[in-house]
Short mmCIF file of C-alpha atoms in Angstrom, two decimals:
data_model
loop_
_atom_site.label_atom_id
_atom_site.label_comp_id
_atom_site.label_asym_id
_atom_site.label_seq_id
_atom_site.Cartn_x
_atom_site.Cartn_y
_atom_site.Cartn_z
CA MET A 1 -16.94 -26.73 -12.14
CA PRO A 2 -17.27 -28.04 -8.53
CA ARG A 3 -19.53 -31.02 -7.98
CA ALA A 4 -21.40 -32.53 -5.06
CA ARG A 5 -23.25 -35.82 -4.66
CA ILE A 6 -25.97 -36.09 -2.02
CA VAL A 7 -27.56 -39.37 -0.98
CA LEU A 8 -30.62 -39.66 1.23
CA ASP A 9 -32.36 -42.76 2.51
CA ARG A 10 -35.97 -42.86 3.62
CA ASP A 11 -35.02 -44.87 6.72
CA PHE A 12 -32.02 -42.79 7.81
CA THR A 13 -33.66 -39.99 9.75
CA VAL A 14 -32.67 -37.63 12.58
CA ALA A 15 -35.99 -36.70 14.20
CA ASP A 16 -39.37 -35.25 13.50
CA VAL A 17 -39.00 -31.65 12.32
CA PRO A 18 -39.22 -29.56 15.53
CA ARG A 19 -41.75 -26.83 14.72
CA ARG A 20 -40.29 -24.63 17.47
CA LEU A 21 -37.05 -24.56 15.47
CA PHE A 22 -38.53 -21.67 13.48
CA GLY A 23 -38.80 -19.23 16.36
CA SER A 24 -37.95 -15.56 16.63
CA PHE A 25 -37.30 -12.99 19.32
CA VAL A 26 -38.93 -9.71 20.39
CA GLU A 27 -36.93 -7.66 22.90
CA HIS A 28 -37.64 -4.21 24.27
CA MET A 29 -34.60 -2.97 22.40
CA GLY A 30 -34.37 -0.23 19.80
CA ARG A 31 -37.36 -0.24 17.45
CA CYS A 32 -38.30 -3.90 17.64
CA VAL A 33 -41.46 -3.24 19.69
CA TYR A 34 -42.11 0.46 19.27
CA THR A 35 -42.55 1.38 15.57
CA GLY A 36 -41.84 -2.31 14.85
CA ILE A 37 -44.72 -4.54 15.85
CA PHE A 38 -46.53 -1.73 17.74
CA GLU A 39 -47.17 1.77 16.42
CA PRO A 40 -50.49 3.40 17.35
CA GLY A 41 -51.43 6.01 14.79
CA HIS A 42 -49.67 4.30 11.89
CA PRO A 43 -51.88 4.05 8.78
CA GLN A 44 -51.60 0.24 9.02
CA ALA A 45 -52.23 0.04 12.79
CA ASP A 46 -55.33 -1.69 14.15
CA GLU A 47 -57.34 -0.45 17.14
CA ARG A 48 -54.74 -1.97 19.52
CA GLY A 49 -51.81 -0.27 17.80
CA PHE A 50 -50.51 -3.47 16.13
CA ARG A 51 -49.07 -2.84 12.69
CA ARG A 52 -51.03 -5.01 10.28
CA ASP A 53 -48.36 -4.76 7.57
CA VAL A 54 -45.76 -6.15 9.98
CA LEU A 55 -48.19 -8.84 11.20
CA ALA A 56 -48.74 -9.97 7.61
CA LEU A 57 -44.98 -10.34 7.10
CA VAL A 58 -44.58 -12.21 10.41
CA LYS A 59 -47.21 -14.71 9.26
CA GLU A 60 -45.50 -15.03 5.88
CA LEU A 61 -42.16 -15.56 7.64
CA GLY A 62 -43.71 -18.53 9.42
CA ALA A 63 -42.37 -17.87 12.92
CA THR A 64 -43.79 -20.43 15.34
CA VAL A 65 -42.64 -19.23 18.78
CA ILE A 66 -41.45 -15.80 19.96
CA ARG A 67 -39.12 -15.24 22.93
CA TYR A 68 -40.04 -12.11 24.96
CA PRO A 69 -39.20 -9.55 26.48
CA GLY A 70 -35.39 -10.06 26.41
CA GLY A 71 -32.50 -10.37 25.98
CA ASN A 72 -30.34 -8.11 28.12
CA PHE A 73 -33.43 -5.98 28.76
CA VAL A 74 -35.11 -8.63 30.90
CA SER A 75 -32.30 -8.66 33.49
CA GLY A 76 -33.42 -5.25 34.76
CA TYR A 77 -37.14 -5.48 33.96
CA ASN A 78 -40.04 -5.39 36.42
CA TRP A 79 -42.84 -7.27 34.70
CA GLU A 80 -45.43 -5.51 36.86
CA ASP A 81 -44.54 -2.21 35.12
CA GLY A 82 -46.10 -3.55 31.91
CA VAL A 83 -49.56 -4.51 33.21
CA GLY A 84 -52.59 -2.45 34.24
CA PRO A 85 -53.85 0.82 32.77
CA VAL A 86 -51.28 2.23 30.36
CA GLU A 87 -51.61 5.72 31.79
CA ASP A 88 -50.54 4.41 35.20
CA ARG A 89 -47.46 2.54 34.01
CA PRO A 90 -44.10 4.06 35.00
CA HIS A 91 -41.35 5.18 32.67
CA ARG A 92 -38.07 3.47 33.59
CA LEU A 93 -34.41 3.78 32.66
CA ASP A 94 -33.21 0.64 30.87
CA GLY A 95 -29.53 0.29 31.71
CA ALA A 96 -29.00 -2.59 29.29
CA TRP A 97 -29.46 -0.40 26.21
CA HIS A 98 -29.28 3.10 27.78
CA THR A 99 -32.83 3.94 26.79
CA VAL A 100 -36.12 5.01 28.37
CA GLU A 101 -38.77 2.27 28.58
CA THR A 102 -42.28 3.76 28.48
CA ASN A 103 -44.05 0.46 29.27
CA ALA A 104 -46.82 1.34 26.84
CA PHE A 105 -46.44 -2.24 25.60
CA GLY A 106 -46.32 -5.08 28.11
CA LEU A 107 -47.40 -8.63 28.82
CA HIS A 108 -51.09 -8.28 27.92
CA GLU A 109 -50.28 -6.48 24.69
CA PHE A 110 -47.69 -9.07 23.73
CA VAL A 111 -50.01 -12.03 24.43
CA ASP A 112 -52.74 -10.37 22.34
CA TRP A 113 -50.24 -9.68 19.55
CA ALA A 114 -48.92 -13.28 19.68
CA ARG A 115 -52.43 -14.66 19.32
CA GLU A 116 -53.01 -12.39 16.34
CA ALA A 117 -49.67 -13.51 14.83
CA GLN A 118 -50.50 -17.18 15.61
CA VAL A 119 -47.25 -17.77 17.47
CA GLU A 120 -46.44 -19.42 20.81
CA VAL A 121 -45.17 -17.20 23.63
CA MET A 122 -41.76 -17.98 25.17
CA GLU A 123 -41.60 -15.79 28.28
CA ALA A 124 -38.35 -14.81 30.00
CA VAL A 125 -38.13 -14.02 33.72
CA ASN A 126 -35.70 -11.60 35.33
CA LEU A 127 -33.02 -13.44 37.30
CA GLY A 128 -30.61 -10.51 37.15
CA THR A 129 -32.07 -8.00 39.61
CA ARG A 130 -34.95 -10.22 40.77
CA GLY A 131 -35.49 -13.86 41.66
CA VAL A 132 -37.68 -16.68 42.92
CA ASP A 133 -40.63 -14.72 44.28
CA GLU A 134 -41.09 -12.46 41.27
CA ALA A 135 -40.85 -15.43 38.89
CA ARG A 136 -43.46 -17.52 40.68
CA ALA A 137 -45.74 -14.47 40.89
CA LEU A 138 -45.48 -13.99 37.12
CA VAL A 139 -46.42 -17.63 36.48
CA GLU A 140 -49.43 -17.25 38.80
CA TYR A 141 -50.43 -14.02 37.05
CA ALA A 142 -50.13 -15.56 33.59
CA ASN A 143 -51.38 -19.11 34.07
CA HIS A 144 -53.59 -19.49 37.16
CA ALA A 145 -57.33 -19.38 36.48
CA GLY A 146 -58.42 -17.14 39.35
CA GLY A 147 -59.16 -16.84 43.02
CA THR A 148 -55.67 -15.69 44.07
CA TYR A 149 -54.02 -12.28 44.32
CA TRP A 150 -52.01 -12.38 41.10
CA SER A 151 -54.55 -14.24 38.94
CA ASP A 152 -57.35 -11.93 40.07
CA LEU A 153 -55.16 -8.93 39.25
CA ARG A 154 -54.83 -10.28 35.69
CA ARG A 155 -58.59 -10.60 35.51
CA ARG A 156 -59.06 -7.01 36.74
CA ASN A 157 -56.57 -5.95 34.08
CA GLY A 158 -58.87 -7.32 31.39
CA ALA A 159 -57.83 -10.96 30.82
CA ALA A 160 -60.42 -13.31 32.36
CA ALA A 161 -58.82 -16.41 30.83
CA PRO A 162 -55.25 -17.44 31.70
CA PHE A 163 -52.52 -16.77 29.13
CA ASP A 164 -51.42 -20.44 29.43
CA ILE A 165 -47.75 -19.75 28.67
CA ARG A 166 -45.97 -23.12 28.48
CA LEU A 167 -42.39 -22.12 27.70
CA TRP A 168 -40.22 -20.05 30.08
CA CYS A 169 -36.60 -18.83 30.09
CA LEU A 170 -34.82 -18.65 33.45
CA GLY A 171 -33.03 -15.37 32.79
CA ASN A 172 -30.64 -14.30 30.04
CA GLU A 173 -26.85 -14.48 29.49
CA LEU A 174 -26.04 -14.33 33.21
CA ASP A 175 -22.52 -15.63 32.51
CA GLY A 176 -21.74 -12.28 30.84
CA PRO A 177 -20.03 -9.47 32.81
CA TRP A 178 -22.12 -7.01 30.75
CA GLN A 179 -25.34 -8.46 32.16
CA ILE A 180 -27.25 -6.67 34.91
CA GLY A 181 -26.99 -9.12 37.81
CA HIS A 182 -24.08 -11.13 36.35
CA LYS A 183 -23.47 -14.33 38.33
CA THR A 184 -21.02 -17.17 38.63
CA ALA A 185 -22.09 -20.57 37.37
CA HIS A 186 -22.67 -21.81 40.94
CA GLU A 187 -24.71 -18.73 41.85
CA TYR A 188 -26.83 -19.00 38.76
CA GLY A 189 -27.19 -22.79 38.89
CA ARG A 190 -28.61 -22.68 42.42
CA LEU A 191 -30.88 -19.73 41.59
CA ALA A 192 -32.17 -21.45 38.44
CA GLN A 193 -32.81 -24.65 40.37
CA GLU A 194 -34.81 -22.96 43.12
CA THR A 195 -36.67 -20.65 40.72
CA ALA A 196 -37.66 -23.62 38.57
CA LYS A 197 -38.97 -25.50 41.61
CA ALA A 198 -41.04 -22.52 42.74
CA MET A 199 -42.47 -21.87 39.26
CA ARG A 200 -43.46 -25.52 38.88
CA LEU A 201 -45.21 -25.47 42.25
CA VAL A 202 -47.53 -22.91 40.65
CA ASP A 203 -47.84 -24.69 37.29
CA PRO A 204 -46.26 -28.17 37.05
CA ASP A 205 -46.76 -28.41 33.28
CA ILE A 206 -44.49 -25.55 32.16
CA GLU A 207 -41.22 -26.11 30.26
CA LEU A 208 -38.08 -24.36 31.47
CA VAL A 209 -34.89 -23.19 29.74
CA ALA A 210 -31.71 -22.68 31.78
CA VAL A 211 -29.15 -20.10 30.68
CA GLY A 212 -26.15 -21.51 28.82
CA SER A 213 -23.04 -19.69 27.66
CA SER A 214 -23.52 -16.37 25.89
CA ASN A 215 -21.25 -17.62 23.12
CA ARG A 216 -18.66 -20.29 22.40
CA GLN A 217 -15.79 -17.83 22.97
CA MET A 218 -16.68 -17.19 26.61
CA PRO A 219 -13.78 -18.27 28.86
CA THR A 220 -16.27 -20.22 30.98
CA PHE A 221 -17.88 -22.05 28.02
CA GLY A 222 -18.36 -25.72 28.80
CA THR A 223 -17.67 -25.43 32.52
CA TRP A 224 -20.63 -23.04 32.83
CA GLU A 225 -23.05 -25.56 31.26
CA HIS A 226 -21.61 -28.40 33.33
CA THR A 227 -21.94 -26.52 36.62
CA VAL A 228 -25.41 -25.13 35.92
CA LEU A 229 -26.77 -28.52 34.88
CA THR A 230 -25.10 -30.27 37.82
CA HIS A 231 -27.34 -28.10 40.01
CA ALA A 232 -30.49 -27.89 37.90
CA TYR A 233 -30.59 -30.92 35.56
CA GLU A 234 -33.74 -32.42 37.07
CA GLU A 235 -35.55 -29.06 37.21
CA VAL A 236 -35.05 -27.86 33.61
CA ASP A 237 -35.93 -29.15 30.15
CA TYR A 238 -33.47 -27.20 27.98
CA ILE A 239 -30.26 -25.23 28.18
CA SER A 240 -29.79 -22.22 25.93
CA MET A 241 -27.23 -21.42 23.25
CA HIS A 242 -26.47 -17.99 21.74
CA ALA A 243 -24.30 -17.27 18.69
CA TYR A 244 -23.82 -14.34 16.34
CA TYR A 245 -21.58 -14.27 13.28
CA GLN A 246 -20.30 -11.66 10.86
CA GLU A 247 -17.93 -11.24 7.93
CA ASP A 248 -14.55 -9.96 9.12
CA GLY A 249 -12.14 -8.02 6.97
CA GLY A 250 -13.74 -9.04 3.68
CA ASP A 251 -13.10 -12.75 4.34
CA ALA A 252 -16.31 -13.92 2.69
CA ALA A 253 -15.09 -17.50 2.24
CA SER A 254 -14.70 -18.02 6.00
CA PHE A 255 -17.98 -16.23 6.66
CA LEU A 256 -19.81 -18.57 4.30
CA ALA A 257 -18.42 -21.52 6.28
CA GLU A 258 -19.49 -20.33 9.75
CA ALA A 259 -22.06 -23.14 9.96
CA VAL A 260 -19.01 -25.35 10.61
CA ASP A 261 -18.59 -23.44 13.87
CA MET A 262 -22.30 -23.70 14.66
CA ASP A 263 -22.19 -27.48 14.13
CA ALA A 264 -19.22 -27.79 16.48
CA PHE A 265 -20.82 -25.50 19.07
CA ILE A 266 -23.99 -27.62 19.15
CA ASP A 267 -22.01 -30.87 19.32
CA GLY A 268 -20.00 -29.51 22.26
CA VAL A 269 -23.08 -28.54 24.26
CA VAL A 270 -24.72 -31.89 23.53
CA SER A 271 -21.60 -33.64 24.87
CA THR A 272 -21.67 -31.58 28.07
CA ILE A 273 -25.37 -32.25 28.65
CA ASP A 274 -24.86 -35.97 28.19
CA ALA A 275 -21.82 -36.01 30.48
CA VAL A 276 -23.86 -34.44 33.29
CA LYS A 277 -26.69 -36.86 32.57
CA ALA A 278 -24.36 -39.84 32.87
CA ALA A 279 -22.52 -38.57 35.95
CA GLY A 280 -25.77 -37.75 37.74
CA LYS A 281 -27.46 -40.99 36.66
CA HIS A 282 -30.39 -38.98 35.34
CA ARG A 283 -33.11 -40.69 33.31
CA LYS A 284 -34.67 -37.63 31.66
CA GLN A 285 -33.15 -35.93 28.61
CA VAL A 286 -32.27 -32.22 28.60
CA ASP A 287 -32.19 -30.71 25.13
CA ILE A 288 -31.11 -27.38 23.58
CA SER A 289 -32.89 -24.10 23.04
CA PHE A 290 -30.76 -22.12 20.57
CA ASP A 291 -32.71 -19.04 21.50
CA GLU A 292 -30.48 -16.35 19.97
CA TRP A 293 -28.73 -16.73 16.62
CA ASN A 294 -28.16 -14.60 13.55
CA VAL A 295 -25.70 -12.56 11.55
CA TRP A 296 -24.85 -9.43 13.54
CA TYR A 297 -22.13 -6.95 12.55
CA GLN A 298 -20.82 -6.16 16.04
CA ARG A 299 -17.27 -5.23 14.96
CA GLY A 300 -15.91 -2.81 12.42
CA LEU A 301 -18.88 -0.42 12.52
CA ASP A 302 -18.98 3.08 13.96
CA THR A 303 -22.54 4.16 13.26
CA GLU A 304 -25.07 5.89 15.50
CA ASP A 305 -27.17 2.73 15.96
CA GLN A 306 -24.39 0.76 17.64
CA PRO A 307 -24.87 0.02 21.36
CA HIS A 308 -21.42 1.28 22.42
CA ILE A 309 -22.19 4.70 20.95
CA VAL A 310 -25.67 4.86 22.46
CA SER A 311 -24.44 3.81 25.91
CA ALA A 312 -21.65 6.40 25.75
CA SER A 313 -24.20 9.15 25.14
CA LYS A 314 -25.51 11.14 28.09
CA GLU A 315 -28.92 11.36 26.43
CA TRP A 316 -31.61 8.83 27.42
CA ARG A 317 -34.04 8.25 24.56
CA ALA A 318 -37.13 6.12 24.08
CA HIS A 319 -36.72 3.42 21.38
CA PRO A 320 -33.80 4.87 19.39
CA ARG A 321 -32.43 3.02 16.37
CA LEU A 322 -30.23 0.16 17.56
CA ILE A 323 -28.28 -2.37 15.43
CA GLU A 324 -30.52 -2.06 12.37
CA ASP A 325 -28.25 -4.13 10.12
CA THR A 326 -29.04 -4.19 6.40
CA TYR A 327 -28.63 -7.75 5.12
CA ASN A 328 -27.23 -8.64 1.71
CA VAL A 329 -27.03 -11.73 -0.52
CA THR A 330 -24.00 -13.13 1.31
CA ASP A 331 -25.75 -12.79 4.67
CA ALA A 332 -28.81 -14.61 3.35
CA VAL A 333 -26.78 -17.59 2.12
CA VAL A 334 -25.06 -17.81 5.51
CA VAL A 335 -28.39 -17.66 7.34
CA GLY A 336 -29.59 -20.50 5.12
CA THR A 337 -26.64 -22.65 6.23
CA PHE A 338 -27.36 -21.84 9.91
CA LEU A 339 -30.90 -23.12 9.41
CA HIS A 340 -29.42 -26.27 7.83
CA SER A 341 -27.27 -26.77 10.93
CA LEU A 342 -30.23 -26.39 13.27
CA LEU A 343 -32.30 -28.81 11.21
CA ARG A 344 -29.47 -31.37 11.07
CA HIS A 345 -29.40 -31.29 14.88
CA GLY A 346 -33.17 -31.45 15.25
CA ASP A 347 -32.93 -34.46 17.56
CA ARG A 348 -31.33 -32.25 20.26
CA VAL A 349 -31.98 -28.65 19.20
CA ARG A 350 -35.71 -28.54 19.83
CA ILE A 351 -36.16 -24.76 19.99
CA ALA A 352 -34.40 -21.97 18.08
CA ASN A 353 -35.06 -18.24 17.92
CA GLN A 354 -33.56 -16.01 15.27
CA ALA A 355 -32.78 -12.66 16.88
CA GLN A 356 -34.66 -10.45 16.35
CA LEU A 357 -38.00 -10.19 14.53
CA VAL A 358 -38.33 -6.56 13.39
CA ASN A 359 -35.76 -3.78 12.80
CA VAL A 360 -33.14 -4.99 15.32
CA ILE A 361 -30.86 -7.38 13.32
CA ALA A 362 -34.09 -8.64 11.79
CA PRO A 363 -35.58 -10.29 8.70
CA ILE A 364 -38.31 -7.61 8.69
CA ARG A 365 -37.72 -3.86 8.60
CA SER A 366 -40.19 -1.03 9.10
CA GLU A 367 -40.16 2.72 9.22
CA GLU A 368 -42.12 4.94 11.59
CA GLY A 369 -45.20 6.06 9.69
CA GLY A 370 -43.84 4.29 6.60
CA PRO A 371 -43.60 0.88 4.96
CA ALA A 372 -42.46 -2.54 6.14
CA TRP A 373 -40.38 -4.86 3.96
CA ARG A 374 -38.50 -8.16 3.81
CA GLN A 375 -34.73 -8.27 4.21
CA SER A 376 -32.69 -10.82 2.23
CA ILE A 377 -32.46 -13.17 5.25
CA PHE A 378 -36.28 -13.37 5.34
CA TRP A 379 -36.38 -15.83 2.46
CA PRO A 380 -34.43 -18.88 3.70
CA PHE A 381 -36.29 -18.75 7.01
CA ALA A 382 -39.71 -18.38 5.37
CA ARG A 383 -39.20 -21.24 2.91
CA MET A 384 -37.74 -23.62 5.47
CA SER A 385 -40.52 -22.89 7.96
CA GLN A 386 -43.05 -23.55 5.22
CA LEU A 387 -41.50 -26.60 3.56
CA ALA A 388 -39.53 -28.45 6.27
CA GLN A 389 -42.19 -30.99 7.20
CA GLY A 390 -42.23 -34.55 8.49
CA ARG A 391 -38.84 -36.06 9.32
CA VAL A 392 -35.32 -34.61 9.12
CA LEU A 393 -33.21 -36.84 6.87
CA ARG A 394 -29.61 -37.79 7.58
CA LEU A 395 -27.72 -36.91 4.40
CA ALA A 396 -24.50 -38.38 3.03
CA ILE A 397 -22.65 -35.67 1.10
CA GLU A 398 -19.57 -36.02 -1.09
CA SER A 399 -18.55 -32.52 -2.13
CA ASP A 400 -15.62 -30.76 -3.71
CA GLN A 401 -13.87 -28.49 -1.26
CA THR A 402 -13.35 -24.75 -1.09
CA PRO A 403 -10.50 -23.16 0.94
CA THR A 404 -11.09 -20.86 3.91
CA ALA A 405 -8.64 -19.02 6.15
CA LYS A 406 -10.59 -19.83 9.32
CA PHE A 407 -11.73 -23.44 8.83
CA GLY A 408 -9.39 -24.86 6.21
CA ASP A 409 -11.02 -26.72 3.33
CA VAL A 410 -14.79 -27.08 3.67
CA ASP A 411 -17.50 -28.59 1.48
CA VAL A 412 -18.54 -26.22 -1.26
CA VAL A 413 -22.11 -27.49 -0.79
CA ASP A 414 -24.01 -27.39 2.50
CA ALA A 415 -27.42 -29.06 2.69
CA ALA A 416 -30.32 -30.36 4.77
CA ALA A 417 -33.48 -32.21 3.78
CA THR A 418 -36.84 -33.39 5.10
CA TRP A 419 -39.34 -36.05 4.03
CA ASP A 420 -43.06 -35.84 4.75
CA GLU A 421 -44.51 -39.33 4.55
CA SER A 422 -48.09 -38.02 4.57
CA THR A 423 -47.57 -36.06 1.33
CA GLY A 424 -44.65 -38.04 -0.11
CA ARG A 425 -42.65 -34.84 -0.56
CA VAL A 426 -38.92 -34.35 -0.06
CA ALA A 427 -37.61 -30.82 0.49
CA LEU A 428 -33.91 -30.26 -0.21
CA PHE A 429 -32.29 -27.08 1.13
CA VAL A 430 -28.85 -26.48 -0.37
CA ALA A 431 -26.24 -23.70 -0.43
CA ASN A 432 -23.37 -23.16 -2.86
CA ARG A 433 -20.55 -21.52 -0.89
CA SER A 434 -18.39 -20.84 -3.93
CA LEU A 435 -18.09 -17.13 -4.65
CA GLU A 436 -17.14 -17.60 -8.30
CA SER A 437 -18.28 -20.98 -9.62
CA GLU A 438 -21.53 -22.69 -10.38
CA THR A 439 -21.75 -26.12 -8.74
CA GLU A 440 -23.34 -29.26 -10.13
CA VAL A 441 -25.36 -31.23 -7.59
CA SER A 442 -26.90 -34.68 -7.87
CA LEU A 443 -29.37 -36.10 -5.36
CA GLU A 444 -29.89 -39.85 -5.12
CA LEU A 445 -32.91 -41.18 -3.24
CA ARG A 446 -32.92 -44.61 -1.61
CA GLY A 447 -36.16 -46.17 -0.47
CA LEU A 448 -37.97 -43.46 -2.39
CA GLY A 449 -38.58 -42.86 -6.07
CA ALA A 450 -38.68 -39.27 -7.33
CA SER A 451 -41.57 -38.73 -9.72
CA ASN A 452 -41.78 -34.98 -10.17
CA VAL A 453 -40.03 -31.68 -9.39
CA VAL A 454 -42.73 -29.69 -7.63
CA SER A 455 -40.77 -26.45 -7.25
CA ALA A 456 -37.22 -25.13 -7.42
CA GLU A 457 -36.21 -21.67 -6.18
CA VAL A 458 -32.91 -19.90 -5.67
CA LEU A 459 -31.64 -16.80 -3.87
CA THR A 460 -28.49 -15.45 -5.48
CA VAL A 461 -26.83 -12.29 -6.76
CA PRO A 462 -29.46 -10.33 -8.73
CA GLU A 463 -28.83 -9.35 -12.32
CA GLY A 464 -26.68 -6.24 -12.37
CA GLY A 465 -25.90 -6.57 -8.66
CA ASP A 466 -23.17 -8.08 -6.53
CA ARG A 467 -22.88 -10.13 -3.36
CA ARG A 468 -23.61 -7.05 -1.24
CA SER A 469 -26.93 -6.31 -2.94
CA ALA A 470 -29.68 -5.77 -0.38
CA ASN A 471 -33.31 -4.78 -0.01
CA THR A 472 -34.01 -1.26 1.23
CA GLU A 473 -37.01 0.94 1.89
CA HIS A 474 -36.72 2.29 -1.64
CA ASP A 475 -35.82 -0.99 -3.38
CA GLN A 476 -37.69 -3.65 -1.46
CA ASP A 477 -37.44 -6.41 -4.08
CA CYS A 478 -33.78 -6.26 -5.08
CA VAL A 479 -32.99 -9.64 -3.43
CA GLY A 480 -35.46 -12.50 -3.32
CA LEU A 481 -36.27 -15.95 -4.58
CA GLU A 482 -36.48 -16.71 -8.27
CA PRO A 483 -36.95 -19.92 -10.27
CA LEU A 484 -33.92 -22.22 -10.28
CA ARG A 485 -33.30 -23.17 -13.90
CA GLY A 486 -31.78 -26.38 -15.21
CA VAL A 487 -33.29 -28.73 -12.62
CA GLY A 488 -34.42 -32.16 -13.74
CA LEU A 489 -34.76 -35.86 -13.02
CA ASP A 490 -32.51 -38.34 -14.82
CA GLU A 491 -33.52 -41.97 -14.12
CA GLY A 492 -34.75 -40.95 -10.68
CA VAL A 493 -31.66 -38.87 -9.83
CA LEU A 494 -32.19 -35.15 -9.29
CA ARG A 495 -29.62 -32.99 -11.07
CA ALA A 496 -29.24 -29.26 -10.64
CA THR A 497 -26.73 -26.52 -11.34
CA LEU A 498 -26.48 -24.08 -8.46
CA PRO A 499 -25.38 -20.50 -9.20
CA ALA A 500 -22.29 -19.20 -7.41
CA LEU A 501 -23.11 -17.81 -3.97
CA SER A 502 -26.63 -19.13 -3.70
CA TRP A 503 -29.20 -20.77 -1.45
CA SER A 504 -31.81 -22.99 -3.06
CA VAL A 505 -34.82 -25.11 -2.14
CA ILE A 506 -36.06 -27.96 -4.32
CA VAL A 507 -39.25 -29.92 -3.58
CA LEU A 508 -39.85 -33.37 -5.07
CA ASP A 509 -42.86 -35.65 -5.24
CA THR A 510 -41.79 -39.17 -4.26
CA LYS A 511 -43.22 -42.61 -3.65
CA ARG A 512 -41.87 -45.56 -1.72
CA ALA A 513 -39.49 -47.61 -3.83
#
């Protein structure tokens, strides 16, 4: 049986837990907005058309900040189309996803929904087809109290008080040739710099995210970040990262180790940021917004909800099904390890948004006129958002190895942990990557004494199922959390046996040693 030994020390910490690490993403894509969070006429809809069943799941998920309205969509979006009387709003062709945007849901609706969901708004501006003037106008519309053209228009549209949006994205994936308004790094860096300056002249207290590479495999990765930050370092607070992963060709072992790639990706971007900081003799610190990440099966599928099929169609449809992946046990364990990676880098990754929130590669699914339910990947996110409190701990892990074709030998156990001094509680988040074997884990605490196991839960293959078991509309509780058996304290050392292919969370009461 594989074994792993984990040691944590009260005084060896990474950072305070960044609450914005548990963000999500709502794009005008597929059924994320329409029949996702917004469906007038649904039995669960309130008077504004917000689905209360979906809202309840969003609150349970524990999302803290939501990026909106894109995504590729924002690079061709006129924000003015989504304000004012709904009956006067234009229908537009969205070239990003080859769909018709009705604009029945826009900025006012999203801000109202975000307040109801108790999440912070992270607003993206269009730097694909638009630029400096439109961005500064949007900040004035959203954040200025009144007495000017754009702020008074907001008031006439029904919002007397400013929206007070603090967090803004300067475009989306503009390094990508697929993007409407694709730019070189120099073109984008100068545009981001000047847009940031103009937006801050309207509201000096906003936080700004520059566009980083669309993924680590981009041929311009690294040089893009360096060039953009050379132009805009003093004007921005964060640079973005995007990454999607999937299982290829049945290679589950490599898939379960993809957090190794995420760790390396983050480390590489941190190095580039710090190189620009040193070369430019900057005093401020730019950090990372990992504002798109998830499992997304982009290759090997030929179904009607795939973007390449939709874009090849001559038919323009309003909110068709797009990339509605069904997530299984294996996917959930991988998502747990991605959350570990983000938490381990909490000193530099200060914002992260799982993409997306509902229906589109999402932890929550819903059907038009029907139910909403949790996907398997809902559970690691929900528990970590709930229980990761206080300080991120720097763990020392000695683990047996498991072979992978992509990454060589990797630790069979992947983990992260937090300690909340105010409550005395340690939360250990731990994955067993082995597909066949249980793994014995011991946790030693230094500077803290463990007095009680508060809770222990595990997500693993359900009885009678396999690693591809998943929740569906008709079997919504197939995959979930259950009690983790065989957990105990032995002279202050936590010992647990993790099932094969599992993600677990164990909470301990502690006191200073």
